[in-house]
XYZ file of C-alpha atoms in Angstrom:
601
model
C -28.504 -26.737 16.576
C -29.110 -30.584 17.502
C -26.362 -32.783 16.591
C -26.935 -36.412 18.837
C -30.536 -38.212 19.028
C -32.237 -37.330 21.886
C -32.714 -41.231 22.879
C -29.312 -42.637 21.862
C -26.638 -40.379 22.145
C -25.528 -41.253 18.467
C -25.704 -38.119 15.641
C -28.849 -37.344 14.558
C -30.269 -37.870 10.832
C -29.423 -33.904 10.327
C -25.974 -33.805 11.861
C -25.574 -37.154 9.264
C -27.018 -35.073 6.601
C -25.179 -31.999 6.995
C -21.686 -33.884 7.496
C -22.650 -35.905 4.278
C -23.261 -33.135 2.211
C -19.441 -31.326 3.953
C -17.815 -34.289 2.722
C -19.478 -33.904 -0.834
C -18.237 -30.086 -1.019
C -14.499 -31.657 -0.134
C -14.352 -33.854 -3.130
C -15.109 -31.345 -5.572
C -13.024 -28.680 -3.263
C -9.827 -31.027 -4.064
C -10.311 -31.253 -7.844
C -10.382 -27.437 -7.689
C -7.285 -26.931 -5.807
C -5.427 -29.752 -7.647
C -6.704 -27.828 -10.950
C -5.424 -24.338 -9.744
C -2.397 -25.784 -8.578
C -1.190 -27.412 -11.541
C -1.930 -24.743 -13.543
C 0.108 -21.984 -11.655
C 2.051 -19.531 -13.231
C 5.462 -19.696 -11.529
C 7.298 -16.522 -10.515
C 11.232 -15.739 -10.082
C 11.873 -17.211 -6.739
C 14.128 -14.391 -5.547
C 10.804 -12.606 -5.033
C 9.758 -14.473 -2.182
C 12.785 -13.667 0.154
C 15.743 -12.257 0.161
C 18.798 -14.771 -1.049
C 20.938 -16.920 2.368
C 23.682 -14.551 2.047
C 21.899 -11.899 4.179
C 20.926 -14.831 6.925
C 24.937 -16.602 6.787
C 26.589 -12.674 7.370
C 24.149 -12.169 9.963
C 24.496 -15.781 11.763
C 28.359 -14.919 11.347
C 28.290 -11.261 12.859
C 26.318 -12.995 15.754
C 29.001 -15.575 15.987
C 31.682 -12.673 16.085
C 29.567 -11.436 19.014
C 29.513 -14.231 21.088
C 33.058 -14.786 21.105
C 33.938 -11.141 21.954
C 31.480 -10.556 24.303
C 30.163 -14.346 25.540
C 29.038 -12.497 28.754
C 26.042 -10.346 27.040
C 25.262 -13.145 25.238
C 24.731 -16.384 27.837
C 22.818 -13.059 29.786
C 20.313 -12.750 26.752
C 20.084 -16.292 26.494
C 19.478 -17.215 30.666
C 16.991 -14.123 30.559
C 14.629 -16.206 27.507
C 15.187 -19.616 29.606
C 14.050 -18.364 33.286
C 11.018 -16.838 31.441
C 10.124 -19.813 29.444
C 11.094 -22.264 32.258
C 9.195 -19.996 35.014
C 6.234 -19.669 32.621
C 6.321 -23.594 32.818
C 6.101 -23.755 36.132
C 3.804 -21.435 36.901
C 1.039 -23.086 34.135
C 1.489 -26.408 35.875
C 1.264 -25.131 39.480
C -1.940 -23.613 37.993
C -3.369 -27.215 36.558
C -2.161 -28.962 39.633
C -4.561 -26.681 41.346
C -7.520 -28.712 40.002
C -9.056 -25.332 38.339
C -8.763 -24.993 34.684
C -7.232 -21.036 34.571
C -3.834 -20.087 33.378
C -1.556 -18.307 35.537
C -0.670 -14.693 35.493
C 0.095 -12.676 32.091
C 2.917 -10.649 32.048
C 3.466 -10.314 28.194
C 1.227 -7.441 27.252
C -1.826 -7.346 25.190
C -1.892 -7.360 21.374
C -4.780 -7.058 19.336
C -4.613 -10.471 17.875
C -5.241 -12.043 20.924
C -8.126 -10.660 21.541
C -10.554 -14.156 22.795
C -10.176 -14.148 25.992
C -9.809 -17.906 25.905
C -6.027 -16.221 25.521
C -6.245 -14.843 28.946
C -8.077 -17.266 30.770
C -7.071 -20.805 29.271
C -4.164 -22.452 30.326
C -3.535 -24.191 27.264
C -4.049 -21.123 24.798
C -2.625 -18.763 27.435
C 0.089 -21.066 27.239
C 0.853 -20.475 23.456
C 0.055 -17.009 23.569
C 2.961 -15.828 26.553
C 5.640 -18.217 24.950
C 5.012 -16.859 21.424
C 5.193 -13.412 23.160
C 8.513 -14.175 24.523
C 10.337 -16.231 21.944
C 9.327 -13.083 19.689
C 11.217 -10.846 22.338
C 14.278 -13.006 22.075
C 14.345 -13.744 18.560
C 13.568 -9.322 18.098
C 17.081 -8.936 20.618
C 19.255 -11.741 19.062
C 18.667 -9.346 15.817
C 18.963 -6.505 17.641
C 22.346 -7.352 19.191
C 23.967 -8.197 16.047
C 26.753 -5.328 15.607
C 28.743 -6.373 12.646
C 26.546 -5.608 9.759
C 25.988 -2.931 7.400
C 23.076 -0.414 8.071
C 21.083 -1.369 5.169
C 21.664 -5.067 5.622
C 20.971 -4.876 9.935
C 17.400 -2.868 8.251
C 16.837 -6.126 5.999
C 17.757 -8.712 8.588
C 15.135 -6.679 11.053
C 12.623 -6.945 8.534
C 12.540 -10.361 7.317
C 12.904 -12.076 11.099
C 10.030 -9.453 11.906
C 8.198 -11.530 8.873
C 9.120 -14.673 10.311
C 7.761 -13.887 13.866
C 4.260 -12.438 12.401
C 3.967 -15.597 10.550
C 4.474 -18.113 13.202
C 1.834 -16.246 15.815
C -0.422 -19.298 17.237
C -3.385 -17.146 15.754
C -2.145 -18.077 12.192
C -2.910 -22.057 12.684
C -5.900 -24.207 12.955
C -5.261 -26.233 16.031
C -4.067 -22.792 18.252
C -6.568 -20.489 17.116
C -9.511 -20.877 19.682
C -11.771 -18.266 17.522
C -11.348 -21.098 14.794
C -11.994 -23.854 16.615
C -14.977 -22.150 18.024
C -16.488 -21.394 14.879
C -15.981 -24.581 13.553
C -17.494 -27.026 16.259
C -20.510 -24.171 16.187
C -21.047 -24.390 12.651
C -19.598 -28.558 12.592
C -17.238 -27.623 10.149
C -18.898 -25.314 8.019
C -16.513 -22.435 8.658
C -13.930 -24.793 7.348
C -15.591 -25.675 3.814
C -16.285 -21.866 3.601
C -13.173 -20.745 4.236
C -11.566 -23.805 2.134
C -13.602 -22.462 -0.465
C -12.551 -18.944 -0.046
C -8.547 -19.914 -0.167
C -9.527 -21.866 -3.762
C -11.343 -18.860 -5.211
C -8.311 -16.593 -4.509
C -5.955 -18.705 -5.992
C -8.092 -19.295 -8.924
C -8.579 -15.558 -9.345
C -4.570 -14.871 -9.155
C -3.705 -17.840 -10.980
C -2.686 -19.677 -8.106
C -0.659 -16.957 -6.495
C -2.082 -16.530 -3.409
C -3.296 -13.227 -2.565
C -5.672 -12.662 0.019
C -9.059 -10.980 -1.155
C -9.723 -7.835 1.229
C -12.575 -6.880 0.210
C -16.423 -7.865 -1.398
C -15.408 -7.597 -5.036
C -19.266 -7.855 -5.596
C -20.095 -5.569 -3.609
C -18.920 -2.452 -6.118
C -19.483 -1.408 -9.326
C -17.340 1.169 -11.477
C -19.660 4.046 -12.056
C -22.797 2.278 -9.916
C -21.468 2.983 -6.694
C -18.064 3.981 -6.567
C -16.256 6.308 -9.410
C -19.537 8.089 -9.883
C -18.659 11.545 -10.153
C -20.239 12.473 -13.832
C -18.058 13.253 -16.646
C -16.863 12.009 -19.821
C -13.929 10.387 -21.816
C -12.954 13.129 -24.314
C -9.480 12.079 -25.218
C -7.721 7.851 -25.222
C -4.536 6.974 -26.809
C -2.458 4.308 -25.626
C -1.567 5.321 -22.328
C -4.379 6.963 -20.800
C -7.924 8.247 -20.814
C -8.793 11.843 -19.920
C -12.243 12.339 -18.441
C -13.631 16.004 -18.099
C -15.872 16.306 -15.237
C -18.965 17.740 -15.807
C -19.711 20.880 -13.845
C -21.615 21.694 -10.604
C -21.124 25.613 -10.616
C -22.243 27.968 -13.397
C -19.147 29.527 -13.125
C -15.586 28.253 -12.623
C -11.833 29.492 -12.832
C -10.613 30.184 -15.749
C -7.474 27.853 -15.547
C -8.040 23.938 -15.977
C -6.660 21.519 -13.544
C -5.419 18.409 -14.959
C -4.791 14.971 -11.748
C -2.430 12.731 -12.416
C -2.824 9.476 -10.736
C 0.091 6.913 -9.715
C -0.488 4.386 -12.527
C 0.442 1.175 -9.804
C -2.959 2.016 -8.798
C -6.344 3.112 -10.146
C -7.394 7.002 -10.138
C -10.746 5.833 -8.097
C -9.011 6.664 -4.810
C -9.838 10.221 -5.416
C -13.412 9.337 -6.275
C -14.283 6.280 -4.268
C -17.992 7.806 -2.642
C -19.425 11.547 -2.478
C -18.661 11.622 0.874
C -15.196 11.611 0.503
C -14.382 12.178 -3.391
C -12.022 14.630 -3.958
C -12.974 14.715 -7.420
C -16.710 15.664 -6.767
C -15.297 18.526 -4.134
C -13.134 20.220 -6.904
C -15.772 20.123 -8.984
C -17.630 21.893 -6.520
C -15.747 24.641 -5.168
C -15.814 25.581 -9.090
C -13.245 24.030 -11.401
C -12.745 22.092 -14.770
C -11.413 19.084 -13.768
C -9.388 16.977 -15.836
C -8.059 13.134 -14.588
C -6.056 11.147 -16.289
C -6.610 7.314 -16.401
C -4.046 5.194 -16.879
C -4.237 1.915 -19.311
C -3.194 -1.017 -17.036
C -0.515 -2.227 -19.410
C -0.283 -6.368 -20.589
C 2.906 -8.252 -22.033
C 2.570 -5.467 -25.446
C 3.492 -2.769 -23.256
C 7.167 -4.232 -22.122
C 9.236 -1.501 -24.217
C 7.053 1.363 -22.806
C 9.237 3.409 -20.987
C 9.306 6.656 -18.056
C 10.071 8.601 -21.496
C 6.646 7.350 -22.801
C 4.953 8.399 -20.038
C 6.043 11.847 -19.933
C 5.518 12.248 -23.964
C 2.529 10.334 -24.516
C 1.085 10.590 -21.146
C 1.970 13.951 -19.256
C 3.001 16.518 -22.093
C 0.040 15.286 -24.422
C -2.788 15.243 -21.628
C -1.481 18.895 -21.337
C -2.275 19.597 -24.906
C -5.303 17.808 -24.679
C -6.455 20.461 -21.930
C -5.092 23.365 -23.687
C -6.721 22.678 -26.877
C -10.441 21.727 -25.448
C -10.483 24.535 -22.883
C -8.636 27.432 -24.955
C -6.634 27.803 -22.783
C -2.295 28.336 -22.536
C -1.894 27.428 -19.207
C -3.026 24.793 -16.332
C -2.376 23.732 -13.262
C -1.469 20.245 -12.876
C -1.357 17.450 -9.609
C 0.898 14.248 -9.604
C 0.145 12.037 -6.626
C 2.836 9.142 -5.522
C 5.132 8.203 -8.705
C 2.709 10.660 -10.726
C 4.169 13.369 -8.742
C 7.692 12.071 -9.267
C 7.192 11.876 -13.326
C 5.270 15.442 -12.572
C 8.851 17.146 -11.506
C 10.499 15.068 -14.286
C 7.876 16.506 -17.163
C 8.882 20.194 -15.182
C 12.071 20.008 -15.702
C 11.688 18.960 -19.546
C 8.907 21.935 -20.327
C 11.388 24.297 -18.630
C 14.504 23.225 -20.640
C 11.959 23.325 -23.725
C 11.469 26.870 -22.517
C 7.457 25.693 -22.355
C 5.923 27.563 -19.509
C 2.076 25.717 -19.992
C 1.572 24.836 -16.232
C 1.320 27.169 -14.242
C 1.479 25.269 -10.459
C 2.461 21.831 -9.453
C 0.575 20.162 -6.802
C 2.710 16.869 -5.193
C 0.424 14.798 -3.270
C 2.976 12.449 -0.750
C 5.363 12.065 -4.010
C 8.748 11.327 -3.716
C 11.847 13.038 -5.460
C 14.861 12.318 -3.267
C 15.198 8.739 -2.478
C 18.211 8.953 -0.382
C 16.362 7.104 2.420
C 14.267 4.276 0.920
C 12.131 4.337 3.991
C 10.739 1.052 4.443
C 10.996 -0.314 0.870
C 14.677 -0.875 1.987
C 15.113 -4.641 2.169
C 13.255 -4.509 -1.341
C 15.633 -2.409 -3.262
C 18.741 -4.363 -2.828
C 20.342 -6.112 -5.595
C 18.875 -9.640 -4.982
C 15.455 -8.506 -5.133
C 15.579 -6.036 -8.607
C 17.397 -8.417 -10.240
C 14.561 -11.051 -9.683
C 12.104 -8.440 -10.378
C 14.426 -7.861 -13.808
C 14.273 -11.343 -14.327
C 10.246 -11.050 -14.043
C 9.594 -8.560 -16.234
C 12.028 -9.965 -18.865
C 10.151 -13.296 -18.762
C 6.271 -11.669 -18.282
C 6.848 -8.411 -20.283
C 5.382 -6.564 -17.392
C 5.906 -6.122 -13.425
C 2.801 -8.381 -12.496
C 0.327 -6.336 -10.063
C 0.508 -9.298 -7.489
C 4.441 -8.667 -7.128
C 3.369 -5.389 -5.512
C 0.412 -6.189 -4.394
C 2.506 -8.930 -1.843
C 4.888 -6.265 -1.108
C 3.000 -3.485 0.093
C 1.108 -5.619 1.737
C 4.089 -7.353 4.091
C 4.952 -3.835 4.863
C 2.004 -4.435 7.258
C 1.560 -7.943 7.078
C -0.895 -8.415 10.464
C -3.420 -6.130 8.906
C -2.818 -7.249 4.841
C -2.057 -10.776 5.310
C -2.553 -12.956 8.091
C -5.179 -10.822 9.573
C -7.195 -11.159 6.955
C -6.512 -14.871 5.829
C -7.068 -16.231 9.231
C -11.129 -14.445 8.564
C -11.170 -16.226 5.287
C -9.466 -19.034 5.520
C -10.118 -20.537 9.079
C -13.452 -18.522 9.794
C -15.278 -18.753 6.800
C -15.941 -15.390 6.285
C -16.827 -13.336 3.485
C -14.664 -10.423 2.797
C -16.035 -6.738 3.606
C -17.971 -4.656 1.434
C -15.604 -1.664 2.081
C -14.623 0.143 -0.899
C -10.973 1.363 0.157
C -10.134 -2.413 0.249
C -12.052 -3.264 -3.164
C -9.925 -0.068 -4.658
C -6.663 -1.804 -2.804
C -7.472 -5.266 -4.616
C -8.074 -3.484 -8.063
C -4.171 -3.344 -8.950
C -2.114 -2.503 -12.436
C 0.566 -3.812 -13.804
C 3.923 -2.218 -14.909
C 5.554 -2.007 -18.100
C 9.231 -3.923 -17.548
C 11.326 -1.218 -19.277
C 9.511 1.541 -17.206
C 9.392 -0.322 -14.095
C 13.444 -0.932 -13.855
C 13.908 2.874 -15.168
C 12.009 3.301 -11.989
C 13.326 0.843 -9.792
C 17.775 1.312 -11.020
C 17.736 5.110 -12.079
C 15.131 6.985 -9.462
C 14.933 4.496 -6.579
C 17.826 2.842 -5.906
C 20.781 5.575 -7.720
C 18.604 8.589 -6.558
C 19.422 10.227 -9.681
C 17.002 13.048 -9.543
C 18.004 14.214 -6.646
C 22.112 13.575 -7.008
C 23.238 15.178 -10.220
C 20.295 14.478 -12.248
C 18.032 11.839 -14.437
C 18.503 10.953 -18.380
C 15.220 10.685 -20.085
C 13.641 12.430 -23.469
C 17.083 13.110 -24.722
C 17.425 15.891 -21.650
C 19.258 15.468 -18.550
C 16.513 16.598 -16.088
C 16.957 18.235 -12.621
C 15.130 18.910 -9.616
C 16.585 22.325 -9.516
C 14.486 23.224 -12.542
C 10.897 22.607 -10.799
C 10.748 26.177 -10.549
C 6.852 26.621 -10.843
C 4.967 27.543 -7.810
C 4.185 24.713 -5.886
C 2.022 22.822 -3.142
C 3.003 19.596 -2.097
C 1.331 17.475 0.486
C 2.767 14.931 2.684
C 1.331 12.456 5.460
C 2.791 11.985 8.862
C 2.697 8.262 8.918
C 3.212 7.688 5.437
C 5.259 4.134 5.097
C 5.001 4.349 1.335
C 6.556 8.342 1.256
C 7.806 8.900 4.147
C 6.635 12.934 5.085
C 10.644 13.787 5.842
C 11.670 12.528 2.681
C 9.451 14.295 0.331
C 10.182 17.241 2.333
C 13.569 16.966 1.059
C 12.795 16.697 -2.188
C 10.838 19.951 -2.311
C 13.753 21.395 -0.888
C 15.861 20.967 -3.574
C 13.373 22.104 -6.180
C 14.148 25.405 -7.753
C 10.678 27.164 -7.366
C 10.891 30.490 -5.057
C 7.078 29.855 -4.630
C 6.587 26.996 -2.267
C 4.250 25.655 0.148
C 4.879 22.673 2.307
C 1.219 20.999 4.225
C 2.479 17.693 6.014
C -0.835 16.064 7.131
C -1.830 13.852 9.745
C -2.230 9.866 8.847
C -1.486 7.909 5.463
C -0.588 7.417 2.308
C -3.758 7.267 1.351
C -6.350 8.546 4.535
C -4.068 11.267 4.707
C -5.036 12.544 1.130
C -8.700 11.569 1.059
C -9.712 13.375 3.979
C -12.798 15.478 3.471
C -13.541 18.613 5.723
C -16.940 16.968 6.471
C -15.185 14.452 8.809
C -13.543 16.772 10.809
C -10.813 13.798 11.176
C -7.485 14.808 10.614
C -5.633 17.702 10.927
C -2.388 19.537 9.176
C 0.695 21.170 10.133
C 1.744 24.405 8.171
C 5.589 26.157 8.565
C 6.272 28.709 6.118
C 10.538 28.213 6.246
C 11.663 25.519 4.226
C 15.229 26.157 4.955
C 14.930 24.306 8.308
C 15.629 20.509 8.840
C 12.568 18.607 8.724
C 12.844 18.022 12.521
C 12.744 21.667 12.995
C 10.352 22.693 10.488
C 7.613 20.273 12.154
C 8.862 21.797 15.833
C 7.950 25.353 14.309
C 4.865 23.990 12.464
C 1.271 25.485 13.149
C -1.028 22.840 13.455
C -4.872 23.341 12.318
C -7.239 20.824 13.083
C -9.524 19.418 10.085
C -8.821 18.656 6.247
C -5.839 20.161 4.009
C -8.141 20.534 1.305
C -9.518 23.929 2.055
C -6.018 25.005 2.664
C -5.166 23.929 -0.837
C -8.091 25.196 -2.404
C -7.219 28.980 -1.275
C -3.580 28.351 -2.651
C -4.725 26.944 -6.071
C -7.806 29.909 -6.320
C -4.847 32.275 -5.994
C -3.177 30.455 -9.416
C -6.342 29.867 -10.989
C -7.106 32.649 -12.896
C -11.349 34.631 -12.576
C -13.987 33.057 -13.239
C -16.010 32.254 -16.493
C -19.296 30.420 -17.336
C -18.857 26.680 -16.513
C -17.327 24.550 -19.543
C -19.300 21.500 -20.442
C -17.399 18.246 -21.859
C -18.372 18.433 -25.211
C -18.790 21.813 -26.055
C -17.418 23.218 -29.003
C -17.620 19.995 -30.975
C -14.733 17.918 -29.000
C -16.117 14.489 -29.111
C -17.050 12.459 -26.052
C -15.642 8.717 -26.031
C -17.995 7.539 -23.265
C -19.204 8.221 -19.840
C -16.549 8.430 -16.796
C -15.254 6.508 -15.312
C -14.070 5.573 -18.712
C -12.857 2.154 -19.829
C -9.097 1.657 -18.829
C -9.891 1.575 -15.246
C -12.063 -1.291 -16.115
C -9.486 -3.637 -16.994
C -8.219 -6.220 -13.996
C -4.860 -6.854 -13.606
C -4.874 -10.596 -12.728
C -1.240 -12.785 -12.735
C-alpha cells in the first residue's frame, strides 16, 4: 500500500485520495448518528444498573470492616501497592535498558490479550499487568466485604465484575494494539467501517445499542435455516402450528406436539439438517407438531400466563387431537415452555383431562428457589423498572433481555464482539446460532410480571402453589410420565435446580438425563457429532450432588436416549400422516409467518 511520494516524502495523490474520500464518509456518518440519536426511544433507567443503595451498604459494610479489623485491610491494600509499585519499577529498569521489551509477566494469560504486542511491549504490557491486578484488588475488596446479605454480596459481585470487564484496556481505541494495527494498515478504514457498523446497530434498535452478532444477511427463514418441510395448519392469536411433513412411510401412532420458549424463536430446534432436531424426529418416524409463537407488539399488553395456557397450550392440544384422530399426545416444553408445560399439567389433571400422555422438559425450570445467576436481576429495583417498562411500552421490549442475557457473559456478548465491530471494522459472522440469538421476541407486560412476581421471584409453583385459570395449580399434580433434560453448565437453568423441580413433581414415572454443556448446545446436540455426552441415575430421591456422584455417564447425544423413552409412550406404528390430509386446510409453508416478524425497540 504506498502512502508518501517516492521523491518527496509528502503523501501521495492516493493516500490524498483515499483520506479525502474517509473524511467524506465522516460527514454523512455524523448526520446519521445525530439522526439516530435524537430520535431514541428512552427506556426506564433502573434498567441499566442496579439503584446506589446496593453500592452505599456495601461501601458501609467495608467501612465496618476496616475499623474492626484495620489489620486485614492496610494488608490487602500494601499487597495491590508493592505489585503496582514493583511492576513500575521493573518496566522502567526494562526501558532504561535501551531495548524496547517489557519485563516479566506474572499475571496470567487471558484470552483477550491475545497480540502478543501484550507480552512483549512495554507500554501495552504495561496496561495489560496493571489492569490484571487492579481487577484482583477491586475482585478482594468485594470479596472481603462481610456485612451484607447473601443476595445483595451476589449483586455487589456481579455488577463490580461488570465494571472490571468494561474497563479492560482491550475495550478502548488508544490501548488496543489489534486496533491500532488495523487502522494504520488500512489508514483508517477499519475506523469508518466500524463507525459505520456502531450507526447501523443503533439505527436497527432504535438507538439502543445492541451489538449485532451475527450476518443478518447471511440467512433466510426457510432458504437456509428453518427448512425442515411442513406446513401451517392451524394460527390464532398466539401461535402457529406447523405439521411436519413426513420422511418415513410409517410413524407412531401418538403425535408429538414442541413447545418453544416464546422469549425466543422455535428455529433453535431447526437451525441446519445437520443439527435440526426437528428434521431427526421426523426421521426416526413421528408426526411432529411445533408451535410458533406470535412475537407480541403494544396490543398484546393484557395477554396473560392464563392466555397462554388456554389459547396457546390446551388449544394446540386440540388442534393435534382433532387433525390426527387421535385422544392422546405427547407433548415437550423447553425453557419457560416447559415451566407453562407443568402449569397446563396440573390444570388438565384437576380438569380430570388425561390428553397427554408424557411430558418432555428440556432445561425448564419449576422451582426457583435459587435464581442462579439471574439473581442481581430479580430484586425489587430492577422488576419494578421492568414494571414501569411494560406499563409505558405495553410489552417487555426484546432488547431488555437481549442486554441481560447477554451481560451474563458480557466478554463473549458484548465487548468481545463490539471491539470486532466497532474498532476493527469487521463484519459480523455468518453463523446461524448467533443470527437465531439476534432474532428476539418481545413479552406481553401482564404475562411478563406474572412471570417475573408470581414464578420467579415468590417461587410459587414450587412453595404452596400458583393461581392461574381460576385453579390453584401444583407441581405435585405433574403426575404424567416424564423426561426432562438438563445441561451441566446451564447459566440460564441451572441443571441442580431443575432437578429439584422434577423432584417435587407427582409423576411415579420419571427420568432425569443431565447433559453435558448449555442452555442451548446442550439441547441441540446431534449424535452425528459425537460431541457431548450425558449422565443417567435412575434414583431421584438423592441430593443432586449425589445423584450426579452415582450417575452413569455415556458419551455422545441424549437424543437417542430420549427417543427409546418416548417410542416406549408412543403408541405402534401406522402409515405416515400427511399435513393436509383429510381436508384440514394448510395456511402456508413452514416455517410459517409469526417467526417472521422482528422484534426491534
Amino acid at each position: 500500500m504506498t502512502t508518501n511520494s517516492s521523491d518527496t516524502g509528502q503523501p501521495s495523490a492516493e493516500a490524498l485520495a483515499r483520506m479525502t474520500e474517509n473524511l467524506t464518509k465522516v460527514e454523512g456518518l455524523r448526520d446519521r448518528l445525530t439522526a439516530v440519536l435524537a430520535n431514541r426511544n428512552t427506556h426506564q433507567a433502573s434498567l441499566d444498573g442496579p439503584n446506589q443503595e446496593l453500592f452505599a451498604k456495601a461501601a458501609k459494610a467495608y467501612m465496618q470492616e476496616a475499623m474492626t479489623n484495620p489489620a486485614k485491610l492496610i494488608e490487602h491494600q500494601l499487597e495491590y501497592w508493592t505489585k503496582s509499585v514493583t511492576h513500575f519499577v521493573e518496566a522502567q529498569q526494562a526501558l532504561a535498558r535501551g531495548t524496547l521489551s517489557a519485563p516479566q509477566d506474572r499475571t496470567g494469560t487471558d484470552r483477550r490479550f491475545t497480540n502478543p504486542m501484550w507480552e512483549k511491549h512495554p507500554y501495552f504490557n504495561f496496561l495489560k499487568q496493571q489492569y490484571m491486578r487492579n481487577s484482583e484488588a477491586l475482585a478482594q475488596a468485594v470479596e472481603d466485604v462481610e456485612d451484607m446479605e447473601p443476595h445483595e454480596k451476589k449483586r455487589l459481585k456481579y455488577f463490580s465484575r461488570q465494571i472490571i470487564d468494561m474497563m479492560s484496556p482491550t475495550n478502548f481505541l488508544p490501548t488496543n494494539p489489534d486496533a491500532l494495527q488495523r487502522a494504520v494498515e488500512t489508514e483508517g478504514e477499519s475506523l469508518i467501517k466500524g463507525l459505520e457498523n456502531l450507526i447501523s446497530d443503533l439505527e436497527a434498535n432504535h438507538g439502543e445499542l445492541i451489538v449485532r452478532l451475527a450476518d443478518e444477511d447471511a440467512f433466510e427463514l426457510g432458504g437456509n435455516i428453518a427448512t425442515t418441510p411442513g406446513k401451517v395448519v392451524f394460527r390464532n392469536r398466539m401461535f402457529e402450528l406447523i405439521q411436519y411433513s413426513p420422511t418415513t412411510e410409517e410413524v407412531h401412532g401418538t403425535p408429538l406436539v414442541v413447545f418453544p420458549p416464546w422469549i425466543n424463536k422455535f428455529y433453535i430446534l431447526d437451525l441446519k439438517e445437520q443439527n435440526s432436531l426437528v428434521k431427526w424426529v421426523v426421521d426416526q418416524g413421528y408426526t411432529l407438531f411445533m408451535v410458533s409463537w406470535v412475537n407480541p407488539d403494544a396490543s398484546y399488553r393484557d395477554v396473560g400466563m392464563d392466555d397462554y395456557v388456554l389459547d396457546g397450550y390446551l388449544e394446540a392440544f386440540a388442534q393435534v387431537k382433532k387433525i390426527t384422530g387421535e385422544k392422546r399426545l405427547n407433548a415437550v416444553g423447553y425453557c419457560i415452555a416447559g415451566t407453562t408445560l407443568s402449569l397446563a399439567l396440573s390444570l388438565l389433571k384437576q380438569r380430570g383431562d388425561d390428553t397427554v400422555k408424557s411430558a418432555t422438559f428440556f432445561t425448564a425450570l419449576t422451582d426457583f428457589s435459587d435464581q442462579g445467576e439471574f439473581q442481581p436481576f430479580l430484586t425489587d429495583d430492577f422488576i419494578e423498572g421492568i414494571e414501569a417498562e411494560t406499563k409505558d411500552k405495553g410489552i417487555l421490549p426484546s432488547i431488555v433481555m437481549a442486554r441481560t442475557f447477554s451481560f451474563l457473559r458480557s466478554n463473549d456478548l458484548v465487548y468481545g464482539p463490539a471491539v470486532k465491530s466497532y474498532m476493527m471494522g469487521e463484519t459480523p459472522p455468518a453463523f446461524d446460532l448467533l443470527y437465531w440469538n439476534g432474532d428476539g421476541a418481545n413479552l406481553p407486560a401482564k404475562m411478563a410480571m406474572q412471570y417475573l412476581r408470581g414464578l420467579c421471584q415468590r417461587n410459587e409453583l414450587a412453595e404452596g402453589g400458583y393461581d392461574l385459570c381460576g385453579h390453584h395449580l401444583v407441581l405435585d399434580e405433574v403426575d404424567v410420565p416424564l423426561c426432562a433434560i438438563a445441561c451441566e453448565t446451564d447459566h440460564i437453568a441451572p441443571w441442580k435446580d431443575s432437578y429439584r423441580g422434577v423432584q417435587k413433581m407427582g409423576s411415579k414415572d420419571k427420568t432425569f438425563i443431565m447433559t453435558q454443556s448449555g442452555h442451548i448446545a446442550g439441547i441441540v446436540n446431534p449424535p452425528s457429532k459425537g460431541k457431548y455426552g450425558h449422565y443417567t441415575n435412575k434414583d431421584l430421591t438423592l441430593n443432586h450432588e449425589d445423584w450426579l456422584a452415582g450417575a452413569k455417564f455415556t458419551d455422545g447425544s441424549w437424543w437417542p436416549r430420549w427417543e427409546k423413552w418416548l417410542r416406549k409412550r408412543s403408541g405402534a406404528m401406522i402409515p405416515a400422516r400427511i399435513p393436509g390430509e383429510g381436508g384440514q386446510e394448510i395456511l402456508c409453508d413452514a416455517p410459517g409467518t409469526y417467526v417472521a416478524v422482528k422484534a426491534r425497540g
